[in-house]
């Protein structure tokens, strides 16, 4: 990208506004004469609704309107992939937190009082909290059609032959927990309805403006053109804002009351009612030779999607498709099941299934290495992907495969070869984990992005992109690429607020896709603009490329004191009816996997590789684990913004540490036991280790300038690296996350 200091204006303004409290988040929005919305939610995770009494609540002074499903029979269900979520529960509840009634009141306090006055008679049903119970034939149905929502297959080579070739066959079961994404900002928004145009306008954060627009429109039974979603500043996401939260309730109550409305979730409401990371059971049976070759890999993945599908079908099968990790294995068999339970529904979270899979396969890889007496690093290098490797889906990796470089550089920068367990109650250990992650939706799912650039009369650039910046810096990346192509200062670029009326679909900020997709769309837009600028400069100056150059905000004739500013050129072009507006798009194709085998010759456009080495100290008397240092070596193709990459790496590592050691949303018989930050544990600054990030550039990925994404791969190897380090320190293997002190002490005692 060159050495120009790009991205500064966008990043600086964003940071300063947030630090000074000037950034306008959804909870900060206020509209005149606004009503406040509150949802009455089900206390029983699985129950028939026999009667709803709202009479006392309606009589409360300040209550404007209360509605139940009885008044909304004409509305449709909603959901990301499968429309199985009801706006308000009709006949029964399927999870704790299901909305049963909506209250509109003159203040939030009145709405809460009214909520306490609503009375509902229930007939409780058996609560299905375990996916294995849900899969039993006689289990009560959570939805008609069965509790197994879907299943997927994976087949490569001959699994029987693979096991026949093995010297050693090892089977293990691994379990991951339910995790809350925990963005700092809870779900919130405001809305208004225009009865003349019949347009709903909703200000609420989302990771995908246009998909949310479609989901809301479908639920309300209107054309998407009647729903405008406006993007406020987003206070974190991590997958949680892919699902609809307040948007439908706001739109509905804005129309029914004829007034502007606002809704803000409490932290407990957010943790009970919105999506979580899928808990998974992953069973792996592997064959290996004493020479260190993996000959067979048989895997079963069972994902608890909770009461509703959300993105569960995609998350669980992505766990299956990533379940061999970045390793050459000729013979693979796999099956995944996405299963309904009465737990809070599971959806997208950073890593999207690949995170859970990595804990399982990297634990299994360490187990295999140690069983045959081979160093875990040597074992990974021996079996790791390189150019020409074939994924379990049958995709040949032809470019940007920097796995082995990440392993070698991580080992070199760490204390991997020096750490030895000390002979005391505090024992030191070191663990390694290497992962791969496909960028974009992949698997034939439509995936694209767009970007538009306009040169204004004053020479500033106005940029329109619906790509949601959730704090990861996608707008900084957009500005950098435009600056690189046009050699134009970022200080003179302005980004319009994201909305679904004036902006075209840029896809979701998920799947580690924005660098590749919006990055390419932006580069195309900037190059289209460059062509226009050169064309109009030729008409005005009589010179053409390569006799023209852009510098200091002007397009000049080389070697002459002749040129035009961007503003002058824009005004001249507009006078001819040809305003300087350029659009770029990126519409690549991937292949839909075969249903029986999962085969897809082009499953993803690019894969990010990340190796982490964790150095830990384990106290065998208390079970406490201190993570002292983590070295992360990440192959991102090309570093467009190195500082952002380091920031993503550090943030992802923090989330991975939480997954490894403490985070666990506990649900018993469908009831969330820790729906707040006083008893849901997350890492603090005191828990954070020293983190060193090494940027590995393989430079030939599909993204702009050869770049790949880092957002999700940043956290995926952390938990398995820490768990492998714990085993190295004390000789016990934790197979169920999180590795709490209680589990560690129990494992130590069992070993003794």
Short mmCIF file of C-alpha atoms in Angstrom, two decimals, residues 429-732:
data_model
loop_
_atom_site.label_atom_id
_atom_site.label_comp_id
_atom_site.label_asym_id
_atom_site.label_seq_id
_atom_site.Cartn_x
_atom_site.Cartn_y
_atom_site.Cartn_z
CA UNK A 429 3.21 -24.67 30.30
CA UNK A 430 3.11 -23.67 26.67
CA UNK A 431 0.54 -24.55 24.04
CA UNK A 432 0.11 -23.98 20.33
CA UNK A 433 -2.95 -23.81 18.09
CA UNK A 434 -3.21 -23.17 14.34
CA UNK A 435 -6.44 -22.40 12.52
CA UNK A 436 -7.91 -21.54 9.15
CA UNK A 437 -11.02 -19.52 8.39
CA UNK A 438 -12.85 -19.00 5.10
CA UNK A 439 -13.49 -15.35 4.21
CA UNK A 440 -17.02 -14.43 3.18
CA UNK A 441 -20.25 -16.41 3.18
CA UNK A 442 -18.83 -18.93 0.71
CA UNK A 443 -20.61 -22.14 -0.32
CA UNK A 444 -22.43 -20.54 -3.22
CA UNK A 445 -24.34 -18.07 -1.07
CA UNK A 446 -24.84 -14.74 -2.90
CA UNK A 447 -22.16 -12.40 -1.63
CA UNK A 448 -21.30 -8.95 -2.92
CA UNK A 449 -20.67 -5.34 -2.00
CA UNK A 450 -20.92 -1.88 -3.53
CA UNK A 451 -19.40 1.56 -2.95
CA UNK A 452 -20.03 4.97 -4.47
CA UNK A 453 -17.73 8.00 -4.61
CA UNK A 454 -18.75 11.52 -5.62
CA UNK A 455 -16.50 14.55 -6.10
CA UNK A 456 -18.32 17.60 -4.72
CA UNK A 457 -18.02 21.16 -6.05
CA UNK A 458 -15.64 22.04 -3.23
CA UNK A 459 -13.38 19.10 -4.08
CA UNK A 460 -14.34 16.93 -1.11
CA UNK A 461 -15.23 13.30 -1.69
CA UNK A 462 -18.58 11.99 -0.50
CA UNK A 463 -18.54 8.24 0.05
CA UNK A 464 -21.61 6.03 0.27
CA UNK A 465 -21.25 2.50 1.56
CA UNK A 466 -23.74 0.46 3.56
CA UNK A 467 -20.91 -1.55 5.13
CA UNK A 468 -21.49 -1.44 8.88
CA UNK A 469 -18.51 -0.23 10.89
CA UNK A 470 -18.93 -2.03 14.20
CA UNK A 471 -15.64 -0.71 15.55
CA UNK A 472 -13.39 -2.87 13.38
CA UNK A 473 -12.45 0.00 11.05
CA UNK A 474 -14.05 -0.86 7.71
CA UNK A 475 -14.58 2.83 6.92
CA UNK A 476 -10.92 3.47 7.65
CA UNK A 477 -10.04 0.74 5.16
CA UNK A 478 -12.39 2.26 2.57
CA UNK A 479 -10.77 5.66 3.01
CA UNK A 480 -7.28 4.18 2.73
CA UNK A 481 -8.04 2.41 -0.52
CA UNK A 482 -9.60 5.52 -2.08
CA UNK A 483 -6.63 7.57 -0.94
CA UNK A 484 -4.24 5.03 -2.42
CA UNK A 485 -5.93 4.95 -5.82
CA UNK A 486 -6.65 8.68 -6.13
CA UNK A 487 -3.65 9.94 -4.17
CA UNK A 488 -6.10 12.14 -2.31
CA UNK A 489 -6.04 13.20 1.37
CA UNK A 490 -8.39 11.35 3.69
CA UNK A 491 -9.04 14.61 5.53
CA UNK A 492 -11.17 15.64 2.55
CA UNK A 493 -13.42 12.57 2.56
CA UNK A 494 -16.90 12.45 4.10
CA UNK A 495 -18.92 9.30 4.81
CA UNK A 496 -22.70 9.48 4.67
CA UNK A 497 -24.69 7.77 7.41
CA UNK A 498 -25.69 4.28 6.36
CA UNK A 499 -29.30 3.80 5.29
CA UNK A 500 -31.35 1.55 3.03
CA UNK A 501 -32.90 4.32 0.91
CA UNK A 502 -29.85 5.89 -0.75
CA UNK A 503 -27.32 3.08 -0.39
CA UNK A 504 -27.01 -0.24 -2.17
CA UNK A 505 -26.38 -3.55 -0.44
CA UNK A 506 -22.85 -4.01 0.91
CA UNK A 507 -23.60 -7.27 2.67
CA UNK A 508 -23.15 -7.91 6.36
CA UNK A 509 -20.28 -7.03 8.59
CA UNK A 510 -19.69 -10.65 9.42
CA UNK A 511 -17.93 -13.69 7.97
CA UNK A 512 -14.64 -11.74 7.94
CA UNK A 513 -15.77 -10.44 4.56
CA UNK A 514 -15.62 -6.63 4.51
CA UNK A 515 -11.91 -6.30 3.72
CA UNK A 516 -12.27 -8.63 0.77
CA UNK A 517 -15.71 -7.62 -0.52
CA UNK A 518 -16.16 -3.94 0.31
CA UNK A 519 -12.42 -3.47 -0.12
CA UNK A 520 -12.60 -4.74 -3.70
CA UNK A 521 -15.80 -2.79 -4.41
CA UNK A 522 -14.13 0.37 -3.10
CA UNK A 523 -11.00 -0.20 -5.19
CA UNK A 524 -13.19 -0.68 -8.27
CA UNK A 525 -15.12 2.52 -7.48
CA UNK A 526 -11.91 4.49 -6.96
CA UNK A 527 -10.43 3.20 -10.22
CA UNK A 528 -13.66 4.09 -12.05
CA UNK A 529 -13.42 7.57 -10.56
CA UNK A 530 -9.77 7.79 -11.61
CA UNK A 531 -10.82 7.02 -15.19
CA UNK A 532 -13.42 9.78 -15.10
CA UNK A 533 -10.97 12.27 -13.68
CA UNK A 534 -8.42 11.51 -16.38
CA UNK A 535 -11.10 11.73 -19.08
CA UNK A 536 -12.33 15.15 -18.01
CA UNK A 537 -8.79 16.38 -17.41
CA UNK A 538 -7.92 15.42 -20.98
CA UNK A 539 -10.90 17.42 -22.25
CA UNK A 540 -9.87 20.49 -20.27
CA UNK A 541 -6.07 20.27 -20.31
CA UNK A 542 -5.37 18.50 -23.59
CA UNK A 543 -3.12 15.93 -21.94
CA UNK A 544 -3.77 12.34 -21.06
CA UNK A 545 -2.29 9.48 -19.07
CA UNK A 546 0.65 9.05 -18.46
CA UNK A 547 1.29 12.76 -18.93
CA UNK A 548 -1.11 13.53 -16.05
CA UNK A 549 -0.51 13.04 -12.34
CA UNK A 550 -2.54 13.62 -9.18
CA UNK A 551 -0.92 15.32 -6.24
CA UNK A 552 -1.91 17.76 -3.50
CA UNK A 553 -5.59 17.53 -4.45
CA UNK A 554 -5.00 18.47 -8.09
CA UNK A 555 -4.60 16.71 -11.40
CA UNK A 556 -1.57 18.24 -13.08
CA UNK A 557 0.25 18.01 -16.40
CA UNK A 558 3.63 16.53 -15.58
CA UNK A 559 6.49 19.01 -15.82
CA UNK A 560 4.13 21.95 -16.31
CA UNK A 561 2.44 24.43 -14.03
CA UNK A 562 -0.98 23.51 -15.40
CA UNK A 563 -3.72 21.64 -13.66
CA UNK A 564 -7.14 21.61 -12.04
CA UNK A 565 -8.27 20.93 -8.51
CA UNK A 566 -10.79 18.15 -7.99
CA UNK A 567 -13.40 20.80 -7.19
CA UNK A 568 -12.75 22.73 -10.41
CA UNK A 569 -12.91 19.54 -12.42
CA UNK A 570 -16.16 18.51 -10.71
CA UNK A 571 -17.83 21.84 -11.50
CA UNK A 572 -16.74 21.69 -15.15
CA UNK A 573 -17.96 18.11 -15.51
CA UNK A 574 -21.29 18.89 -13.86
CA UNK A 575 -21.83 21.83 -16.23
CA UNK A 576 -21.67 19.28 -19.05
CA UNK A 577 -24.23 17.08 -17.34
CA UNK A 578 -21.57 14.56 -16.30
CA UNK A 579 -21.12 14.82 -12.52
CA UNK A 580 -18.11 13.01 -11.11
CA UNK A 581 -19.84 10.03 -9.55
CA UNK A 582 -18.36 6.54 -9.68
CA UNK A 583 -19.66 3.25 -8.38
CA UNK A 584 -17.79 0.05 -7.81
CA UNK A 585 -19.08 -3.41 -7.06
CA UNK A 586 -17.71 -6.86 -6.37
CA UNK A 587 -19.75 -9.96 -7.26
CA UNK A 588 -17.56 -13.09 -7.02
CA UNK A 589 -18.96 -16.60 -7.16
CA UNK A 590 -18.41 -19.63 -5.00
CA UNK A 591 -19.86 -23.12 -5.43
CA UNK A 592 -22.78 -24.66 -3.58
CA UNK A 593 -21.57 -27.77 -1.73
CA UNK A 594 -22.90 -31.17 -2.71
CA UNK A 595 -25.51 -32.29 -0.17
CA UNK A 596 -24.12 -35.79 0.22
CA UNK A 597 -20.39 -35.03 0.39
CA UNK A 598 -20.02 -31.30 1.06
CA UNK A 599 -17.84 -31.10 -2.07
CA UNK A 600 -17.30 -27.58 -3.40
CA UNK A 601 -14.47 -26.88 -5.83
CA UNK A 602 -14.57 -23.22 -4.77
CA UNK A 603 -15.92 -23.13 -1.25
CA UNK A 604 -14.38 -19.81 -0.16
CA UNK A 605 -12.44 -17.12 -2.01
CA UNK A 606 -9.65 -16.98 0.57
CA UNK A 607 -8.62 -18.48 3.90
CA UNK A 608 -6.99 -16.62 6.77
CA UNK A 609 -4.47 -18.60 8.84
CA UNK A 610 -3.55 -17.81 12.43
CA UNK A 611 -1.18 -19.55 14.85
CA UNK A 612 -1.08 -18.63 18.52
CA UNK A 613 1.25 -19.80 21.26
CA UNK A 614 0.07 -19.38 24.84
CA UNK A 615 2.33 -19.34 27.88
CA UNK A 616 0.52 -20.09 31.14
CA UNK A 617 1.05 -20.68 34.83
CA UNK A 618 -1.33 -23.11 36.55
CA UNK A 619 -1.73 -23.25 40.32
CA UNK A 620 -2.51 -26.88 41.15
CA UNK A 621 -3.72 -25.93 44.66
CA UNK A 622 -6.36 -23.44 43.52
CA UNK A 623 -6.92 -24.39 39.87
CA UNK A 624 -6.29 -20.81 38.82
CA UNK A 625 -4.72 -20.20 35.41
CA UNK A 626 -2.68 -17.13 34.60
CA UNK A 627 -2.06 -16.54 30.92
CA UNK A 628 1.26 -14.70 30.87
CA UNK A 629 1.87 -14.23 27.18
CA UNK A 630 0.33 -14.96 23.80
CA UNK A 631 2.17 -14.73 20.50
CA UNK A 632 -0.10 -14.54 17.46
CA UNK A 633 1.20 -14.91 13.91
CA UNK A 634 -1.54 -14.19 11.40
CA UNK A 635 -1.44 -14.57 7.63
CA UNK A 636 -3.65 -11.73 6.37
CA UNK A 637 -2.34 -11.64 2.80
CA UNK A 638 -1.44 -7.95 2.84
CA UNK A 639 -1.60 -5.55 5.78
CA UNK A 640 -3.62 -2.55 4.66
CA UNK A 641 -3.75 -1.09 8.19
CA UNK A 642 -1.21 -2.83 10.48
CA UNK A 643 -2.39 -1.01 13.61
CA UNK A 644 -5.98 -2.16 13.04
CA UNK A 645 -4.74 -5.72 12.56
CA UNK A 646 -2.93 -5.58 15.88
CA UNK A 647 -6.03 -4.15 17.54
CA UNK A 648 -8.21 -6.91 16.13
CA UNK A 649 -5.67 -9.50 17.24
CA UNK A 650 -5.60 -8.18 20.79
CA UNK A 651 -9.38 -7.86 21.04
CA UNK A 652 -9.91 -11.31 19.58
CA UNK A 653 -7.38 -12.79 21.97
CA UNK A 654 -9.25 -11.26 24.90
CA UNK A 655 -12.48 -12.90 23.76
CA UNK A 656 -10.70 -16.21 23.23
CA UNK A 657 -9.28 -16.04 26.74
CA UNK A 658 -12.77 -15.53 28.11
CA UNK A 659 -13.99 -18.56 26.19
CA UNK A 660 -11.10 -20.67 27.46
CA UNK A 661 -11.28 -19.86 31.15
CA UNK A 662 -14.45 -18.17 32.38
CA UNK A 663 -17.31 -17.19 30.10
CA UNK A 664 -20.41 -19.38 30.38
CA UNK A 665 -24.04 -18.35 30.19
CA UNK A 666 -25.64 -20.91 32.45
CA UNK A 667 -29.12 -22.14 31.58
CA UNK A 668 -30.89 -24.68 33.77
CA UNK A 669 -34.24 -26.05 32.59
CA UNK A 670 -34.40 -23.18 30.12
CA UNK A 671 -33.87 -20.49 32.78
CA UNK A 672 -30.84 -18.21 32.51
CA UNK A 673 -29.11 -18.13 35.88
CA UNK A 674 -26.57 -15.37 35.25
CA UNK A 675 -28.15 -12.70 33.01
CA UNK A 676 -26.01 -9.79 34.18
CA UNK A 677 -22.43 -8.68 34.55
CA UNK A 678 -22.28 -9.35 38.27
CA UNK A 679 -22.21 -13.11 37.70
CA UNK A 680 -21.44 -13.56 34.00
CA UNK A 681 -17.65 -13.46 34.07
CA UNK A 682 -15.61 -11.78 31.33
CA UNK A 683 -11.91 -10.93 31.22
CA UNK A 684 -10.85 -7.59 32.60
CA UNK A 685 -7.63 -5.67 31.97
CA UNK A 686 -6.13 -7.50 34.96
CA UNK A 687 -6.62 -10.84 33.22
CA UNK A 688 -4.95 -9.83 29.99
CA UNK A 689 -1.54 -11.26 29.09
CA UNK A 690 1.21 -9.68 27.08
CA UNK A 691 0.16 -10.05 23.44
CA UNK A 692 2.56 -9.94 20.51
CA UNK A 693 1.10 -9.96 17.01
CA UNK A 694 3.24 -10.92 14.04
CA UNK A 695 1.86 -10.02 10.62
CA UNK A 696 2.58 -12.64 7.98
CA UNK A 697 1.95 -11.51 4.41
CA UNK A 698 1.30 -14.12 1.73
CA UNK A 699 0.22 -11.23 -0.54
CA UNK A 700 -1.74 -13.05 -3.21
CA UNK A 701 -5.22 -13.37 -1.73
CA UNK A 702 -8.40 -12.38 -3.54
CA UNK A 703 -8.82 -9.14 -1.63
CA UNK A 704 -7.61 -5.65 -2.55
CA UNK A 705 -3.81 -5.57 -2.85
CA UNK A 706 -3.84 -9.24 -1.81
CA UNK A 707 -5.46 -8.61 1.58
CA UNK A 708 -7.58 -11.01 3.65
CA UNK A 709 -9.75 -10.48 6.72
CA UNK A 710 -8.70 -10.76 10.37
CA UNK A 711 -11.84 -10.06 12.45
CA UNK A 712 -12.90 -13.59 13.36
CA UNK A 713 -9.64 -15.54 12.91
CA UNK A 714 -8.13 -13.23 15.55
CA UNK A 715 -9.89 -15.10 18.37
CA UNK A 716 -10.28 -18.64 17.05
CA UNK A 717 -6.92 -20.18 18.13
CA UNK A 718 -6.79 -18.60 21.59
CA UNK A 719 -8.90 -21.05 23.59
CA UNK A 720 -7.28 -24.22 22.20
CA UNK A 721 -3.79 -22.72 22.62
CA UNK A 722 -4.54 -22.01 26.30
CA UNK A 723 -6.08 -25.45 26.87
CA UNK A 724 -3.06 -27.12 25.23
CA UNK A 725 -0.78 -25.03 27.46
CA UNK A 726 -2.68 -26.13 30.58
CA UNK A 727 -2.20 -29.76 29.56
CA UNK A 728 1.49 -29.09 29.00
CA UNK A 729 1.77 -27.59 32.47
CA UNK A 730 -0.09 -30.13 34.58
CA UNK A 731 -0.69 -33.13 32.33
CA UNK A 732 -4.49 -33.05 32.35
#
